[in-house]
Amino acid sequence: MKERSTTAYIGFILVLSCLPYLNTLNGAFLLDEMFNIVKNPYIRSLDINLLKNSFFNSEVYGAVFKGEIYRPLYIIIYAVEYKLWWLNVVGYHAVSLLLNAINSAAVYFLLNLLLNKKNISFFGALLFALLPVHTENVSGIKEQTSLLSAFFFFLTLTCYLKYRKSNSNKYLAASLILFAPSLLSRETAAALPLIIALIDILLFADIKISRVKRYLPWALFFMELFAFLWLRTSVLGQVAQQNYYLGDSLKATMFTMLRGVAYYIKLLLFPINLCGDYGSYPISYILDARVAASAILLLSILAVGLLLIRKRPLIAFGVLFFYVMLLPVSNIIPTVNIIAERFLYTPAFGPILVVTVLVRDSKNISKSILYPFLATVIILFSIIIFNRNIVWSGQYAFWYDVIKKMPGSSGAHYQLALNMTDAQKRIEELKTALSLKPAEKWAVLIISALASTYAGTGDYASASEYYSYLLKYR
């Protein structure tokens, strides 16, 4: 393929990354967006009080998320957007599309720094932009937090690579400055100091510099991370999102996470059965065949990456990048999710790097076969994204799709019932949710909804019966 100018490549990336997502522009506010945007009084004014509340008041995230997340920058971004277009959902979706497009352009620059090959970097950036597993991040307004964090994350890596290539301290300073907004947008950026260390160990091991020059940047990034963790803990009162493991124990949670990370790889390679909520993802309490197979797969990929450290350092970096970036969401420190597709946005850069290196070095594959194949993949991914966006068009469509993928999710059945206008169908759906033996917090919500729905139909005897069930939870 003929090398085009950087401007042309960036133009193509910006346009092509947006096209499959155009049918999201009229999508409704969903899920967390109801708390963070529609019903959030704190974003109604853009002033000094907003800045103070964003950094020092956990109430800005609403009662649902109080004590779980600390993301000051994205609250500020929501306030800016509210100032611009109030509750016109088109504006918010347009920002998400634009952020994904800009991030894809940033991936192009990052890949080109590593590969020094514009056309291959272009394909890599397009693959990143059009990974179907990214639909939650782009179609869901709530995930602007991921997009924003990734933007500053990729810029940080770009500046750090330029620092090591040029030995210019201005790039080191820029990377340290850019790391802060990445952390303040989403906590998953906490893995960046380890990525910085990997860059030096794998890609710049042979440069002759003093120990101070080699290790001081690591110390500075870790100091910045610790400062963020101190601030987060001071405001929220805890480091973890919750004080218990979703699998009831660390062992069960880690067994489940092995399967979860293997499932992530499957979603990247074969993006079928994408799901917006994995709340009922089955917990593995024992080392069964699925856990063992997942562990073997993950260890095999890791072993290949480690074995290629000397001969193919970029591939090794791509493999390790993926694993390291998943550490903050691996539930070593308890979080509120076992797995979620949104967690793959920044980590996906690792596999993209591996693919682009292999394409660049594919001497035995005819370009007349390779490029049409890559173009076909991009077209197929675009079609999958376009169809997947329909699921994100409204609450009913979203929860209906979740139930198809996770029929055992009592929470999904409950949410679907709330979006039903027919009282009898709502009652049937709520009873289905209750039959799945939900956790106590869900049981209370489901029984309350049943009682109120029966009361709304005039069946006060049934309403009284369900209200009496609530007494045992008090």
Short mmCIF file of C-alpha atoms in Angstrom, two decimals:
data_model
loop_
_atom_site.label_atom_id
_atom_site.label_comp_id
_atom_site.label_asym_id
_atom_site.label_seq_id
_atom_site.Cartn_x
_atom_site.Cartn_y
_atom_site.Cartn_z
CA MET A 1 0.00 0.00 0.00
CA LYS A 2 1.29 3.43 -0.95
CA GLU A 3 2.27 5.58 2.02
CA ARG A 4 -0.09 8.52 2.33
CA SER A 5 0.37 11.69 4.36
CA THR A 6 -0.38 11.65 8.07
CA THR A 7 -3.18 14.18 7.51
CA ALA A 8 -4.92 11.84 5.07
CA TYR A 9 -4.65 8.89 7.42
CA ILE A 10 -5.99 10.89 10.37
CA GLY A 11 -8.87 12.16 8.24
CA PHE A 12 -9.84 8.61 7.27
CA ILE A 13 -9.58 7.44 10.88
CA LEU A 14 -11.77 10.25 12.21
CA VAL A 15 -14.48 9.67 9.60
CA LEU A 16 -14.48 5.87 9.49
CA SER A 17 -14.46 5.52 13.27
CA CYS A 18 -17.65 7.59 13.51
CA LEU A 19 -19.73 6.13 10.66
CA PRO A 20 -20.83 2.85 12.34
CA TYR A 21 -21.91 4.75 15.44
CA LEU A 22 -24.12 7.36 13.77
CA ASN A 23 -27.24 5.39 14.67
CA THR A 24 -26.50 5.95 18.37
CA LEU A 25 -27.03 9.71 18.21
CA ASN A 26 -30.73 9.52 19.08
CA GLY A 27 -30.31 6.82 21.72
CA ALA A 28 -31.83 7.46 25.13
CA PHE A 29 -30.10 8.05 28.46
CA LEU A 30 -29.47 4.63 30.00
CA LEU A 31 -28.31 3.04 33.25
CA ASP A 32 -25.81 5.15 35.23
CA GLU A 33 -26.56 8.15 33.01
CA MET A 34 -29.86 8.61 34.85
CA PHE A 35 -27.93 9.24 38.10
CA ASN A 36 -24.84 10.97 36.71
CA ILE A 37 -26.60 13.29 34.25
CA VAL A 38 -30.40 13.37 34.24
CA LYS A 39 -30.92 13.40 38.03
CA ASN A 40 -27.59 14.87 39.11
CA PRO A 41 -28.07 18.38 40.60
CA TYR A 42 -24.32 18.94 40.91
CA ILE A 43 -23.72 19.28 37.15
CA ARG A 44 -26.37 21.97 36.75
CA SER A 45 -23.89 24.78 37.37
CA LEU A 46 -20.38 25.26 36.08
CA ASP A 47 -18.62 27.18 38.85
CA ILE A 48 -16.08 26.94 41.67
CA ASN A 49 -18.52 24.90 43.77
CA LEU A 50 -18.62 22.25 41.06
CA LEU A 51 -14.81 22.01 41.13
CA LYS A 52 -14.81 21.67 44.92
CA ASN A 53 -17.57 19.06 44.88
CA SER A 54 -15.98 17.10 42.04
CA PHE A 55 -12.74 16.67 43.96
CA PHE A 56 -13.88 16.56 47.58
CA ASN A 57 -17.53 15.42 47.74
CA SER A 58 -18.47 11.83 46.93
CA GLU A 59 -22.15 12.88 46.81
CA VAL A 60 -21.63 14.11 43.22
CA TYR A 61 -21.80 10.49 42.01
CA GLY A 62 -25.24 9.91 43.54
CA ALA A 63 -26.32 7.55 46.29
CA VAL A 64 -25.83 4.51 44.04
CA PHE A 65 -22.12 5.16 43.48
CA LYS A 66 -21.19 7.04 46.65
CA GLY A 67 -18.02 5.49 48.09
CA GLU A 68 -17.32 3.41 44.97
CA ILE A 69 -15.80 5.70 42.36
CA TYR A 70 -13.63 8.81 42.34
CA ARG A 71 -13.60 10.48 38.91
CA PRO A 72 -13.64 14.26 39.28
CA LEU A 73 -12.81 15.05 35.67
CA TYR A 74 -15.72 13.26 34.11
CA ILE A 75 -18.17 15.01 36.46
CA ILE A 76 -16.71 18.30 35.22
CA ILE A 77 -17.06 17.15 31.60
CA TYR A 78 -20.73 16.30 32.20
CA ALA A 79 -21.24 19.78 33.65
CA VAL A 80 -19.68 21.34 30.54
CA GLU A 81 -21.90 19.23 28.30
CA TYR A 82 -25.00 20.07 30.34
CA LYS A 83 -24.13 23.75 29.93
CA LEU A 84 -23.87 23.27 26.17
CA TRP A 85 -26.98 21.19 25.42
CA TRP A 86 -28.83 20.55 28.66
CA LEU A 87 -30.50 17.12 28.34
CA ASN A 88 -30.37 16.87 24.54
CA VAL A 89 -28.98 13.35 24.26
CA VAL A 90 -27.61 13.91 20.74
CA GLY A 91 -24.89 16.22 22.07
CA TYR A 92 -23.70 13.69 24.64
CA HIS A 93 -23.57 10.88 22.07
CA ALA A 94 -21.71 13.14 19.64
CA VAL A 95 -19.04 13.75 22.29
CA SER A 96 -18.64 9.99 22.78
CA LEU A 97 -18.21 9.46 19.04
CA LEU A 98 -15.69 12.29 18.87
CA LEU A 99 -13.69 10.98 21.83
CA ASN A 100 -13.47 7.50 20.30
CA ALA A 101 -12.35 9.02 16.98
CA ILE A 102 -9.69 11.17 18.68
CA ASN A 103 -8.48 8.18 20.71
CA SER A 104 -8.15 6.16 17.52
CA ALA A 105 -6.07 8.96 16.02
CA ALA A 106 -3.93 8.90 19.17
CA VAL A 107 -3.48 5.15 18.70
CA TYR A 108 -2.27 5.85 15.15
CA PHE A 109 0.45 8.21 16.42
CA LEU A 110 1.41 5.77 19.17
CA LEU A 111 1.66 2.84 16.77
CA ASN A 112 3.65 4.88 14.28
CA LEU A 113 6.12 5.81 17.02
CA LEU A 114 6.60 2.12 17.74
CA LEU A 115 6.46 0.73 14.18
CA ASN A 116 7.57 3.65 12.02
CA LYS A 117 5.13 2.45 9.39
CA LYS A 118 2.24 4.78 8.57
CA ASN A 119 0.06 2.40 6.57
CA ILE A 120 0.28 -0.40 9.14
CA SER A 121 -0.37 2.08 11.94
CA PHE A 122 -3.44 3.26 10.02
CA PHE A 123 -4.86 -0.25 9.88
CA GLY A 124 -4.09 -0.78 13.55
CA ALA A 125 -5.84 2.46 14.53
CA LEU A 126 -8.89 1.52 12.45
CA LEU A 127 -9.04 -1.90 14.06
CA PHE A 128 -8.92 -0.25 17.45
CA ALA A 129 -11.65 2.22 16.51
CA LEU A 130 -13.95 -0.48 15.17
CA LEU A 131 -13.54 -3.28 17.68
CA PRO A 132 -17.16 -4.36 18.36
CA VAL A 133 -16.30 -4.94 22.03
CA HIS A 134 -15.95 -1.15 22.29
CA THR A 135 -19.65 -0.53 21.66
CA GLU A 136 -20.41 -0.17 25.37
CA ASN A 137 -17.75 2.53 25.66
CA VAL A 138 -18.93 4.50 22.63
CA SER A 139 -22.69 3.85 22.54
CA GLY A 140 -23.11 4.28 26.28
CA ILE A 141 -22.72 7.90 27.37
CA LYS A 142 -21.76 6.72 30.86
CA GLU A 143 -18.48 5.41 29.49
CA GLN A 144 -17.15 8.80 28.49
CA THR A 145 -15.12 8.25 31.65
CA SER A 146 -13.26 5.39 29.89
CA LEU A 147 -12.83 7.35 26.67
CA LEU A 148 -11.51 10.41 28.48
CA SER A 149 -9.07 8.39 30.57
CA ALA A 150 -7.82 6.54 27.49
CA PHE A 151 -7.22 9.83 25.65
CA PHE A 152 -4.85 11.12 28.32
CA PHE A 153 -3.38 7.64 28.78
CA PHE A 154 -2.37 7.33 25.12
CA LEU A 155 -0.99 10.87 25.12
CA THR A 156 1.04 10.05 28.23
CA LEU A 157 2.59 7.00 26.53
CA THR A 158 3.29 9.01 23.37
CA CYS A 159 5.11 11.72 25.31
CA TYR A 160 7.07 9.16 27.32
CA LEU A 161 8.20 7.34 24.18
CA LYS A 162 9.33 10.68 22.73
CA TYR A 163 11.18 11.37 25.98
CA ARG A 164 13.13 8.13 25.73
CA LYS A 165 13.82 8.65 22.03
CA SER A 166 14.94 12.29 22.37
CA ASN A 167 16.08 12.45 26.01
CA SER A 168 14.20 15.76 26.22
CA ASN A 169 12.87 16.50 29.71
CA LYS A 170 9.94 18.48 28.31
CA TYR A 171 8.39 15.22 27.12
CA LEU A 172 8.87 13.63 30.53
CA ALA A 173 7.19 16.63 32.15
CA ALA A 174 4.34 16.43 29.64
CA SER A 175 3.81 12.71 30.32
CA LEU A 176 3.69 13.30 34.08
CA ILE A 177 1.17 16.13 33.65
CA LEU A 178 -1.05 14.07 31.31
CA PHE A 179 -1.08 11.11 33.70
CA ALA A 180 -3.07 13.12 36.26
CA PRO A 181 -6.22 13.70 34.15
CA SER A 182 -6.13 10.07 33.04
CA LEU A 183 -6.30 8.98 36.70
CA LEU A 184 -8.92 11.60 37.53
CA SER A 185 -11.12 10.30 34.72
CA ARG A 186 -11.00 6.60 35.65
CA GLU A 187 -9.05 4.62 38.24
CA THR A 188 -7.95 1.96 35.74
CA ALA A 189 -5.17 4.33 34.65
CA ALA A 190 -3.42 3.26 37.87
CA ALA A 191 -1.64 0.59 35.81
CA LEU A 192 0.32 3.22 33.87
CA PRO A 193 3.47 3.29 36.07
CA LEU A 194 3.90 -0.45 35.40
CA ILE A 195 3.46 0.19 31.66
CA ILE A 196 6.17 2.87 31.86
CA ALA A 197 8.48 0.33 33.49
CA LEU A 198 7.67 -2.21 30.75
CA ILE A 199 8.52 0.35 28.07
CA ASP A 200 11.96 0.92 29.58
CA ILE A 201 12.66 -2.76 30.26
CA LEU A 202 11.48 -4.11 26.90
CA LEU A 203 11.96 -1.30 24.40
CA PHE A 204 14.82 0.80 25.79
CA ALA A 205 16.91 -1.77 27.64
CA ASP A 206 19.99 -1.03 25.53
CA ILE A 207 20.13 2.75 25.85
CA LYS A 208 23.10 3.96 27.87
CA ILE A 209 21.86 6.26 30.60
CA SER A 210 22.56 6.72 34.28
CA ARG A 211 20.57 4.87 36.90
CA VAL A 212 18.97 8.13 37.95
CA LYS A 213 17.79 8.77 34.39
CA ARG A 214 16.46 5.23 34.11
CA TYR A 215 14.64 4.88 37.42
CA LEU A 216 13.67 8.45 38.37
CA PRO A 217 10.70 8.53 35.93
CA TRP A 218 9.38 5.31 37.48
CA ALA A 219 9.56 6.87 40.94
CA LEU A 220 7.81 10.03 39.76
CA PHE A 221 4.93 8.10 38.17
CA PHE A 222 4.48 5.94 41.26
CA MET A 223 4.57 9.02 43.51
CA GLU A 224 1.82 10.56 41.39
CA LEU A 225 -0.21 7.36 41.65
CA PHE A 226 0.19 7.22 45.45
CA ALA A 227 -0.89 10.86 45.70
CA PHE A 228 -4.03 10.02 43.73
CA LEU A 229 -4.77 6.98 45.92
CA TRP A 230 -4.31 9.11 49.05
CA LEU A 231 -6.72 11.72 47.70
CA ARG A 232 -9.23 9.07 46.63
CA THR A 233 -9.11 7.35 50.01
CA SER A 234 -9.45 10.66 51.84
CA VAL A 235 -12.65 11.48 49.95
CA LEU A 236 -14.24 8.02 49.75
CA GLY A 237 -12.89 6.56 52.98
CA GLN A 238 -11.65 3.39 51.26
CA VAL A 239 -9.44 2.18 48.42
CA ALA A 240 -11.63 -0.68 47.20
CA GLN A 241 -15.05 -0.14 45.62
CA GLN A 242 -16.54 -2.52 48.20
CA ASN A 243 -15.34 -4.46 51.24
CA TYR A 244 -16.20 -7.97 50.06
CA TYR A 245 -15.42 -10.22 47.12
CA LEU A 246 -18.16 -10.97 44.61
CA GLY A 247 -17.16 -14.63 44.77
CA ASP A 248 -17.41 -14.57 48.60
CA SER A 249 -13.67 -15.32 48.80
CA LEU A 250 -10.48 -14.27 47.06
CA LYS A 251 -9.94 -17.83 45.77
CA ALA A 252 -13.37 -18.10 44.13
CA THR A 253 -13.03 -14.61 42.67
CA MET A 254 -9.62 -15.39 41.16
CA PHE A 255 -10.90 -18.67 39.68
CA THR A 256 -13.73 -16.70 38.10
CA MET A 257 -11.39 -13.97 36.87
CA LEU A 258 -9.27 -16.56 35.04
CA ARG A 259 -12.36 -17.49 33.05
CA GLY A 260 -13.24 -13.83 32.67
CA VAL A 261 -9.90 -12.80 31.14
CA ALA A 262 -10.03 -15.80 28.78
CA TYR A 263 -13.52 -14.64 27.80
CA TYR A 264 -12.14 -11.17 27.10
CA ILE A 265 -9.72 -12.69 24.58
CA LYS A 266 -12.60 -14.55 22.95
CA LEU A 267 -14.59 -11.30 22.66
CA LEU A 268 -11.66 -9.54 21.00
CA LEU A 269 -11.19 -12.32 18.44
CA PHE A 270 -14.81 -13.39 17.97
CA PRO A 271 -17.13 -10.52 18.99
CA ILE A 272 -20.37 -12.46 19.24
CA ASN A 273 -22.91 -12.56 22.07
CA LEU A 274 -21.77 -9.18 23.36
CA CYS A 275 -23.61 -8.28 26.55
CA GLY A 276 -24.13 -4.96 28.32
CA ASP A 277 -24.34 -6.45 31.82
CA TYR A 278 -22.54 -9.50 33.21
CA GLY A 279 -24.02 -9.18 36.68
CA SER A 280 -24.98 -12.86 36.75
CA TYR A 281 -21.66 -14.15 35.39
CA PRO A 282 -21.29 -17.56 37.10
CA ILE A 283 -18.81 -17.78 39.96
CA SER A 284 -16.26 -20.64 39.95
CA TYR A 285 -15.82 -21.97 43.46
CA ILE A 286 -13.56 -24.88 42.49
CA LEU A 287 -10.74 -25.51 40.06
CA ASP A 288 -12.94 -27.11 37.40
CA ALA A 289 -12.23 -27.85 33.73
CA ARG A 290 -13.24 -24.37 32.56
CA VAL A 291 -10.97 -22.67 35.07
CA ALA A 292 -8.08 -25.01 34.22
CA ALA A 293 -8.53 -24.49 30.45
CA SER A 294 -8.64 -20.71 30.94
CA ALA A 295 -5.50 -20.79 33.09
CA ILE A 296 -3.66 -22.87 30.47
CA LEU A 297 -4.68 -20.45 27.70
CA LEU A 298 -3.63 -17.36 29.64
CA LEU A 299 -0.34 -18.89 30.81
CA SER A 300 0.46 -20.06 27.28
CA ILE A 301 -0.04 -16.56 25.87
CA LEU A 302 2.01 -15.09 28.71
CA ALA A 303 4.78 -17.65 28.13
CA VAL A 304 4.94 -16.77 24.43
CA GLY A 305 5.20 -13.10 25.32
CA LEU A 306 8.00 -13.71 27.82
CA LEU A 307 9.91 -15.95 25.41
CA LEU A 308 9.82 -13.21 22.75
CA ILE A 309 11.23 -10.49 25.00
CA ARG A 310 14.64 -10.49 23.32
CA LYS A 311 13.74 -11.42 19.74
CA ARG A 312 10.39 -9.63 19.38
CA PRO A 313 10.17 -7.06 22.19
CA LEU A 314 7.19 -5.24 20.64
CA ILE A 315 5.11 -8.41 20.65
CA ALA A 316 6.19 -9.11 24.23
CA PHE A 317 5.20 -5.55 25.16
CA GLY A 318 1.77 -5.96 23.51
CA VAL A 319 1.08 -9.18 25.41
CA LEU A 320 2.21 -7.81 28.77
CA PHE A 321 0.41 -4.51 28.16
CA PHE A 322 -2.89 -6.39 27.90
CA TYR A 323 -2.35 -8.31 31.13
CA VAL A 324 -1.04 -5.36 33.15
CA MET A 325 -3.87 -3.06 32.05
CA LEU A 326 -6.40 -5.57 33.35
CA LEU A 327 -4.85 -5.64 36.84
CA PRO A 328 -6.95 -2.74 38.22
CA VAL A 329 -10.15 -4.61 37.25
CA SER A 330 -8.92 -8.10 38.16
CA ASN A 331 -10.68 -7.98 41.57
CA ILE A 332 -7.49 -8.49 43.56
CA ILE A 333 -8.85 -5.37 45.24
CA PRO A 334 -12.63 -5.94 45.25
CA THR A 335 -14.70 -4.11 42.63
CA VAL A 336 -18.43 -4.18 41.87
CA ASN A 337 -18.02 -6.13 38.61
CA ILE A 338 -16.51 -9.50 37.76
CA ILE A 339 -16.19 -8.71 34.07
CA ALA A 340 -17.43 -5.94 31.78
CA GLU A 341 -16.75 -5.16 28.14
CA ARG A 342 -15.98 -1.54 29.01
CA PHE A 343 -12.84 -2.71 30.81
CA LEU A 344 -11.28 -3.70 27.46
CA TYR A 345 -11.07 -0.24 25.90
CA THR A 346 -7.49 0.73 26.79
CA PRO A 347 -6.14 -2.86 27.24
CA ALA A 348 -7.18 -3.61 23.63
CA PHE A 349 -4.19 -1.56 22.48
CA GLY A 350 -1.94 -4.51 23.45
CA PRO A 351 -3.51 -7.07 21.06
CA ILE A 352 -3.74 -4.36 18.37
CA LEU A 353 0.00 -3.79 18.70
CA VAL A 354 0.69 -7.53 18.41
CA VAL A 355 -1.44 -7.76 15.24
CA THR A 356 0.19 -4.72 13.61
CA VAL A 357 3.70 -6.02 14.33
CA LEU A 358 2.79 -9.37 12.77
CA VAL A 359 1.32 -7.60 9.73
CA ARG A 360 4.40 -5.40 9.37
CA ASP A 361 6.68 -8.44 9.48
CA SER A 362 4.51 -10.71 7.30
CA LYS A 363 7.02 -11.33 4.52
CA ASN A 364 5.43 -14.59 3.35
CA ILE A 365 1.89 -13.21 3.00
CA SER A 366 0.98 -11.51 -0.23
CA LYS A 367 -0.15 -7.92 0.26
CA SER A 368 -2.88 -8.58 -2.33
CA ILE A 369 -4.34 -11.08 0.16
CA LEU A 370 -3.48 -9.36 3.42
CA TYR A 371 -4.96 -5.93 2.77
CA PRO A 372 -8.31 -7.16 1.38
CA PHE A 373 -8.55 -9.47 4.41
CA LEU A 374 -7.97 -6.57 6.81
CA ALA A 375 -10.48 -4.44 4.90
CA THR A 376 -13.05 -7.26 5.14
CA VAL A 377 -12.51 -7.52 8.90
CA ILE A 378 -13.01 -3.77 9.29
CA ILE A 379 -16.24 -3.86 7.24
CA LEU A 380 -17.58 -6.84 9.23
CA PHE A 381 -16.72 -5.13 12.51
CA SER A 382 -18.53 -1.98 11.33
CA ILE A 383 -21.67 -3.99 10.53
CA ILE A 384 -21.56 -5.71 13.94
CA ILE A 385 -21.22 -2.31 15.65
CA PHE A 386 -24.11 -0.81 13.69
CA ASN A 387 -26.40 -3.69 14.64
CA ARG A 388 -25.18 -3.76 18.23
CA ASN A 389 -25.99 -0.07 18.66
CA ILE A 390 -29.71 -0.89 18.40
CA VAL A 391 -29.44 -2.58 21.80
CA TRP A 392 -28.30 0.73 23.30
CA SER A 393 -31.28 2.65 21.88
CA GLY A 394 -33.41 2.36 25.03
CA GLN A 395 -33.87 0.69 28.40
CA TYR A 396 -36.27 -2.01 27.17
CA ALA A 397 -34.08 -3.04 24.22
CA PHE A 398 -31.00 -3.08 26.44
CA TRP A 399 -32.40 -5.29 29.22
CA TYR A 400 -34.21 -7.56 26.75
CA ASP A 401 -30.86 -8.26 25.10
CA VAL A 402 -29.15 -8.85 28.46
CA ILE A 403 -31.76 -11.47 29.36
CA LYS A 404 -31.14 -13.25 26.06
CA LYS A 405 -27.44 -13.50 26.93
CA MET A 406 -27.81 -13.88 30.73
CA PRO A 407 -31.23 -15.49 31.36
CA GLY A 408 -30.30 -16.20 34.98
CA SER A 409 -29.87 -12.53 35.87
CA SER A 410 -32.59 -11.57 38.35
CA GLY A 411 -31.44 -7.96 38.15
CA ALA A 412 -31.95 -7.89 34.37
CA HIS A 413 -35.47 -9.35 34.68
CA TYR A 414 -36.26 -6.73 37.32
CA GLN A 415 -34.97 -3.88 35.15
CA LEU A 416 -36.90 -5.17 32.12
CA ALA A 417 -40.09 -5.36 34.21
CA LEU A 418 -39.71 -1.71 35.23
CA ASN A 419 -39.80 -0.76 31.56
CA MET A 420 -43.00 -2.67 30.79
CA THR A 421 -46.24 -0.71 30.50
CA ASP A 422 -48.53 -3.75 30.74
CA ALA A 423 -49.07 -4.44 34.47
CA GLN A 424 -49.72 -8.16 34.04
CA LYS A 425 -46.58 -8.70 31.98
CA ARG A 426 -44.62 -6.69 34.52
CA ILE A 427 -45.88 -8.92 37.32
CA GLU A 428 -44.92 -12.06 35.40
CA GLU A 429 -41.44 -10.68 34.74
CA LEU A 430 -40.97 -9.69 38.38
CA LYS A 431 -42.03 -13.16 39.51
CA THR A 432 -39.47 -14.64 37.12
CA ALA A 433 -36.84 -12.38 38.68
CA LEU A 434 -37.86 -13.50 42.18
CA SER A 435 -37.77 -17.18 41.20
CA LEU A 436 -34.07 -16.85 40.34
CA LYS A 437 -33.27 -16.48 44.07
CA PRO A 438 -31.71 -13.01 43.91
CA ALA A 439 -29.40 -11.51 46.50
CA GLU A 440 -31.14 -9.66 49.34
CA LYS A 441 -30.78 -6.18 47.85
CA TRP A 442 -32.43 -7.34 44.62
CA ALA A 443 -35.09 -9.37 46.46
CA VAL A 444 -36.20 -6.27 48.37
CA LEU A 445 -36.47 -4.24 45.15
CA ILE A 446 -38.34 -6.99 43.30
CA ILE A 447 -40.84 -7.64 46.12
CA SER A 448 -41.43 -3.89 46.54
CA ALA A 449 -42.10 -3.57 42.80
CA LEU A 450 -44.50 -6.52 42.90
CA ALA A 451 -46.40 -5.04 45.82
CA SER A 452 -46.71 -1.60 44.21
CA THR A 453 -47.69 -3.08 40.82
CA TYR A 454 -50.44 -5.19 42.40
CA ALA A 455 -51.65 -2.12 44.30
CA GLY A 456 -51.74 -0.18 41.04
CA THR A 457 -54.04 -2.80 39.51
CA GLY A 458 -56.39 -2.71 42.50
CA ASP A 459 -55.39 -6.17 43.75
CA TYR A 460 -54.79 -5.02 47.30
CA ALA A 461 -54.82 -8.55 48.75
CA SER A 462 -51.80 -9.57 46.66
CA ALA A 463 -50.15 -6.21 47.33
CA SER A 464 -50.57 -6.72 51.09
CA GLU A 465 -49.13 -10.22 50.82
CA TYR A 466 -45.94 -8.97 49.14
CA TYR A 467 -45.63 -6.02 51.49
CA SER A 468 -45.69 -8.52 54.36
CA TYR A 469 -42.80 -10.42 52.71
CA LEU A 470 -40.68 -7.29 53.08
CA LEU A 471 -40.88 -7.47 56.85
CA LYS A 472 -38.42 -10.37 57.02
CA TYR A 473 -35.75 -8.18 55.38
CA ARG A 474 -36.04 -5.46 58.01
#
